[in-house]
Tab-separated table of C-alpha atoms in Angstrom:
chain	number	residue	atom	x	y	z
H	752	UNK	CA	22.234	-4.666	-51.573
H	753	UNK	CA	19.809	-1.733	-50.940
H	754	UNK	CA	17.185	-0.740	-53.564
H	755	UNK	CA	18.740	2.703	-53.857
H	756	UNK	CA	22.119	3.758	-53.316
H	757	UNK	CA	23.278	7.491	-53.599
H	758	UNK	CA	26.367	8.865	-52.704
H	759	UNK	CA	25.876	10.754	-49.212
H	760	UNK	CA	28.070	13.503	-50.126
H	761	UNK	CA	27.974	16.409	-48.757
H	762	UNK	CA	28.315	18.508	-51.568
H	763	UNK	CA	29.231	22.040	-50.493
H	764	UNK	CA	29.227	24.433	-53.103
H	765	UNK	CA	29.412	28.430	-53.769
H	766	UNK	CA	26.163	30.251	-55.068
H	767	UNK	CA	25.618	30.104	-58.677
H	768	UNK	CA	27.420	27.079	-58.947
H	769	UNK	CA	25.982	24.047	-60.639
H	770	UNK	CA	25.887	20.598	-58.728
H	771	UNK	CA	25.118	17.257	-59.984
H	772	UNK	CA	24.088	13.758	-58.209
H	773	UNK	CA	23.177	10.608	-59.287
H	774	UNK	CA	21.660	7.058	-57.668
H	775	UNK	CA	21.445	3.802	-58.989
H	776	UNK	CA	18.266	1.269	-58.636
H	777	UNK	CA	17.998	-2.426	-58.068
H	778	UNK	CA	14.796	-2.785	-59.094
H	779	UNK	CA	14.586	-3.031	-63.211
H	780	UNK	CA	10.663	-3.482	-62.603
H	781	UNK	CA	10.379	0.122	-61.167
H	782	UNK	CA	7.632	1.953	-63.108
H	783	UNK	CA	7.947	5.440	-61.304
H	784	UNK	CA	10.830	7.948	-60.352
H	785	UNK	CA	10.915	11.139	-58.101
H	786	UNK	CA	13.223	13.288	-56.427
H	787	UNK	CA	11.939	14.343	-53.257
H	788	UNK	CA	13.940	17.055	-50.630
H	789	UNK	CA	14.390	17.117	-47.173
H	790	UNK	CA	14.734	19.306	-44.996
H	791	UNK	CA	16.285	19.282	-41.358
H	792	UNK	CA	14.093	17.572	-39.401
H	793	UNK	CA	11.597	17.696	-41.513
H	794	UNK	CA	8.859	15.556	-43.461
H	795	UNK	CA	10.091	14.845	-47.480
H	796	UNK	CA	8.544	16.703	-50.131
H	797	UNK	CA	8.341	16.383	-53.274
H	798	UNK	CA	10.516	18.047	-55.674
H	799	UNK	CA	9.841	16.550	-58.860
H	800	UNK	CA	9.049	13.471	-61.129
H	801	UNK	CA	11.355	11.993	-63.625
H	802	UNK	CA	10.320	10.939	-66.637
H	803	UNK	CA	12.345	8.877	-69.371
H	804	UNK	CA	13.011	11.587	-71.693
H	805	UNK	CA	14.551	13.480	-69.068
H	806	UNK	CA	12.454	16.542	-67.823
H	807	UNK	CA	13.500	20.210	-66.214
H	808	UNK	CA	11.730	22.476	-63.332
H	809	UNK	CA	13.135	25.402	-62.972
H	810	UNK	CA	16.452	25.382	-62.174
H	811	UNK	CA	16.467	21.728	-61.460
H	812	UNK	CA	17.082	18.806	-64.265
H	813	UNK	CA	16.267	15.666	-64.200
H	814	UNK	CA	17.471	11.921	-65.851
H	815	UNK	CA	16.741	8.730	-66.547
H	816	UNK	CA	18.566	5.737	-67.804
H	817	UNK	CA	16.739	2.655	-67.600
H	818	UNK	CA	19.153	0.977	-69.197
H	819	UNK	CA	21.435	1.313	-66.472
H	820	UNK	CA	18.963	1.646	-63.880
H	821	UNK	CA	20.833	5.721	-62.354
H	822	UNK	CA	19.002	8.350	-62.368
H	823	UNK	CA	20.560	11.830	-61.833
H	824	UNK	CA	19.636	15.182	-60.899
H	825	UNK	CA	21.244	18.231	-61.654
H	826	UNK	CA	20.862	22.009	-60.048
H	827	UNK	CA	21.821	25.377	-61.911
H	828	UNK	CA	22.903	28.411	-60.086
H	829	UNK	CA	22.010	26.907	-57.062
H	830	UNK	CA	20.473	29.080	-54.250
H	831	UNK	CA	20.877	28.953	-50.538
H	832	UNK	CA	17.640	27.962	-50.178
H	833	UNK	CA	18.774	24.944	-52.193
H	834	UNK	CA	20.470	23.107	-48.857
H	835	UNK	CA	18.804	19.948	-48.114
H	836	UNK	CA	18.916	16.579	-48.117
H	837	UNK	CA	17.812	14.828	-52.015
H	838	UNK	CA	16.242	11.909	-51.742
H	839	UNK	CA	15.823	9.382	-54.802
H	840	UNK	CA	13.269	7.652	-54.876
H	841	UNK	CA	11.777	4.731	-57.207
H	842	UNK	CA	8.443	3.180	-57.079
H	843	UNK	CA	6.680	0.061	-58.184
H	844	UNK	CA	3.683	0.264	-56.154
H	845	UNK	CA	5.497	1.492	-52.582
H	846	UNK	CA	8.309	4.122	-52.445
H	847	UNK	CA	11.930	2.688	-51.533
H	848	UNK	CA	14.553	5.604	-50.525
H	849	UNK	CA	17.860	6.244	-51.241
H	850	UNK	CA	19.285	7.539	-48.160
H	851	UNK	CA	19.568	10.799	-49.546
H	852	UNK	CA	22.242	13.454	-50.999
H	853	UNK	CA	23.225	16.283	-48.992
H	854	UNK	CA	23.594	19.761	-50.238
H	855	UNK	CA	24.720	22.784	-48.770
H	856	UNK	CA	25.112	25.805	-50.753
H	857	UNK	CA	27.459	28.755	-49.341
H	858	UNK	CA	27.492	31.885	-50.056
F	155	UNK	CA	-5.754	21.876	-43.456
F	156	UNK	CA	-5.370	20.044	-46.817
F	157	UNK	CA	-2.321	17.954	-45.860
F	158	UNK	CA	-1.249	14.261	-44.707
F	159	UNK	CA	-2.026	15.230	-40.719
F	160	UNK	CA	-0.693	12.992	-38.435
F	161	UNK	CA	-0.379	12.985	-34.369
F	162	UNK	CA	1.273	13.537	-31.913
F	163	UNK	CA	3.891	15.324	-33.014
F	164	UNK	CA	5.761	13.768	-30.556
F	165	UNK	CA	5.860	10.858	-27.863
F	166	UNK	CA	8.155	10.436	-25.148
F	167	UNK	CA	7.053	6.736	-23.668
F	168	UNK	CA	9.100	4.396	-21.426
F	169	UNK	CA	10.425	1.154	-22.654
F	170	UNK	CA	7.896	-1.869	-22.663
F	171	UNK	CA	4.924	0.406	-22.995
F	172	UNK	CA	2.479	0.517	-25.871
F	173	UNK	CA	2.054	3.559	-28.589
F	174	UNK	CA	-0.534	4.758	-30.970
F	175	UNK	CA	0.255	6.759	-33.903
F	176	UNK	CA	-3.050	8.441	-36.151
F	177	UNK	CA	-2.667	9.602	-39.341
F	178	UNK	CA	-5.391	11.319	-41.200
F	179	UNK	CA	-4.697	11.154	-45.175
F	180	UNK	CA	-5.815	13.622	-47.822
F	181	UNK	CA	-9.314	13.974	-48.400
F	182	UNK	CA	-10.220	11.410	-51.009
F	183	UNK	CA	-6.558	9.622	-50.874
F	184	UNK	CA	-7.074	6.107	-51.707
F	185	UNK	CA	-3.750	4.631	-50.849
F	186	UNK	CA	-1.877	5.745	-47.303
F	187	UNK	CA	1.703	4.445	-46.460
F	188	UNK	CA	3.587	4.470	-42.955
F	189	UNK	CA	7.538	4.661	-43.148
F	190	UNK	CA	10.023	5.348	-40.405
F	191	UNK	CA	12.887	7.001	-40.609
F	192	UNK	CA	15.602	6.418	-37.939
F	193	UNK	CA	18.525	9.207	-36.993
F	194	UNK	CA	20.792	9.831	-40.364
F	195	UNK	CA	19.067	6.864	-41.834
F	196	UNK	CA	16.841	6.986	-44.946
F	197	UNK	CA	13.237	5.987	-44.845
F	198	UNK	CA	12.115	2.714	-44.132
F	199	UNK	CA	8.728	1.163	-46.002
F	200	UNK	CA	6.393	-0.251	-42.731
F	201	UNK	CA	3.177	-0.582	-44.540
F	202	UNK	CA	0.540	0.079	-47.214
F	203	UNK	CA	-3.147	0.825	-47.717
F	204	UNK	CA	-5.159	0.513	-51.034
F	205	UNK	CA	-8.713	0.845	-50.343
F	206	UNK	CA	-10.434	-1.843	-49.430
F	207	UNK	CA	-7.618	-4.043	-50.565
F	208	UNK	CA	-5.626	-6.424	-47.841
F	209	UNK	CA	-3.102	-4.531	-46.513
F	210	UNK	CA	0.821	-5.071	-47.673
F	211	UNK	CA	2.286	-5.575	-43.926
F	212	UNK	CA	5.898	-6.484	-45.505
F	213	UNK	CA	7.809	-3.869	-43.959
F	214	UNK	CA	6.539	-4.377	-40.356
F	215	UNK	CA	9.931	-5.302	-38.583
F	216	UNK	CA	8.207	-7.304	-36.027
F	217	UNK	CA	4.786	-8.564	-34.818
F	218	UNK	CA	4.955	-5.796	-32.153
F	219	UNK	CA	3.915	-3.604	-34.968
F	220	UNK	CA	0.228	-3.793	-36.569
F	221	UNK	CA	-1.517	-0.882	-38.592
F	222	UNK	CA	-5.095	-0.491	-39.241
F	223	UNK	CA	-7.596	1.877	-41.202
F	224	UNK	CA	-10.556	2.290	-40.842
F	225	UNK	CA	-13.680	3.594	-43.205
F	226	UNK	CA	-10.818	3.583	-45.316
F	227	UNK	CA	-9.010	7.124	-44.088
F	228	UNK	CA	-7.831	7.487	-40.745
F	229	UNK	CA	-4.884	4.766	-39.739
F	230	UNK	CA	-3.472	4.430	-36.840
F	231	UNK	CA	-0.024	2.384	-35.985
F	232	UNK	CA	0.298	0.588	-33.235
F	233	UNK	CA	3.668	-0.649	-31.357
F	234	UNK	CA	3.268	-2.757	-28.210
F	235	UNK	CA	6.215	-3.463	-25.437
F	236	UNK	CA	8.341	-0.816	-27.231
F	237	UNK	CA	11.914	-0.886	-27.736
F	238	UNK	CA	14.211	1.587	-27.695
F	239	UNK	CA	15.506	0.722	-31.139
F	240	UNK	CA	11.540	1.558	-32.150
F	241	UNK	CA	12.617	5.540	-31.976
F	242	UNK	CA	12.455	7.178	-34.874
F	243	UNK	CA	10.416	9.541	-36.828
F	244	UNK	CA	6.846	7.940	-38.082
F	245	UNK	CA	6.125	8.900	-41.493
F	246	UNK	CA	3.045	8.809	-43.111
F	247	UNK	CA	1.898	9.349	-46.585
F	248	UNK	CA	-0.775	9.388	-48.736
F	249	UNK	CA	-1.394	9.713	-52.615
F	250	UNK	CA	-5.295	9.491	-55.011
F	251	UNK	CA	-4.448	5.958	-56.164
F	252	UNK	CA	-1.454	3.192	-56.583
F	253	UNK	CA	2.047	4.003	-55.961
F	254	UNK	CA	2.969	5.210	-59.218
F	255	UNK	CA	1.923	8.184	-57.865
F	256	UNK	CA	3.920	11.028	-56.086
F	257	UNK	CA	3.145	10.968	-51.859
F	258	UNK	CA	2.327	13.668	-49.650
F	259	UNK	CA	4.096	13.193	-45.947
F	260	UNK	CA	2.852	14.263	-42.906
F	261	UNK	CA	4.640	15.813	-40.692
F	262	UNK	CA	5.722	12.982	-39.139
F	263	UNK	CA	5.943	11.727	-34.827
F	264	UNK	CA	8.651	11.698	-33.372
F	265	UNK	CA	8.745	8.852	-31.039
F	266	UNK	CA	11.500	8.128	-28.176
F	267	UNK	CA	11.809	5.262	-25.742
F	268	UNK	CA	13.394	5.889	-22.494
């Protein structure tokens, strides 16, 4: 079983539209969570970190449920500039990926 | 720059020979990781510097793969007799202290065996 599973997608949705992902986590010793983006061909960056309350940026929300070991992201009136590849990720003291969530926005 | 800077940006190599990959970390990044990330596939943990600390080598896929760093900064990677399975895109990241905390990538090489 892989450390982090997300659901490939694509998800192909109309600006302004709101999109939501989640992945789930092997690992209940994880102590850290992040969201990272990728783009085509291109080196991960970081998007944001989740914390257990739950936390926004922007447009861009955040979740945690240790309980159930998912955590989910969700994006409001998504953007073009939005289309990427999200990448879960969940520490203990290295980084393990989920292979990612693609999104492309249309207009 | 301020960034994770790593180099080349890419190498083209034939089969069976040897590669070196250099990665230059944040100024005053303590910890440095090298992933790989192979076409459509997610990234894959290689290896992990802490200081002065031995180095976690469990996610080196075979002994034709060794990392080093030295003065605690630059690191290069190292595959001997490559295979062509071995292409893929060399991350490398670095963050101030343990892995709790976010990582910066480099750019990343692109390596491909012929």
């Amino acid at each position: 079983r892989k450390e982090v599973e997300q659901d490939p997608g694509p998800f192909n949705v109309p600006e302004g539209a709101t999109v939501a992902f989640n992945c789930t986590y092997s690992n209940s010793a994880s102590q850290s969570f992040f969201w990272y983006r990728q783009d085509c061909r291109k080196e991960p960056k970081l998007l944001m970190s989740v914390y257990s309350s739950g936390n926004e940026d922007g447009r861009f929300t955040a979740q945690l449920n240790r309980a159930s070991q998912y955590i989910s992201l969700l994006i409001r009136d998504s953007k073009l500039s939005d289309s990427a590849t999200y990448l879960c990720v969940v520490s203990d003291y290295k980084l393990s990926f989920g292979a990612g969530t693609t999104v492309t926005v249309r207009a | 720059g301020a960034g994770v800077s790593q180099s080349p940006s890419n190498k083209v190599t034939e089969k069976g020979k040897d590669v070196e990959l250099r990665c230059d970390p944040i100024s005053g990044h303590t910890a440095l990781y090298w992933y790989r990330q192979s076409l459509g596939q997610g990234l894959e943990f290689l290896i992990y510097f802490q200081g002065n600390s031995a180095p976690d080598k469990s996610g080196l896929p075979s002994d034709r793969f060794s990392a080093e760093r030295t003065g605690g900064s630059v690191s290069t990677l190292t595959i001997q007799r490559t295979q062509q399975e071995d292409s893929a895109v060399y991350l490398c990241a670095s963050s101030p202290g343990t892995g709790n905390q976010p990582q910066h990538f480099g750019d990343g090489t692109r390596l491909s065996i012929l």
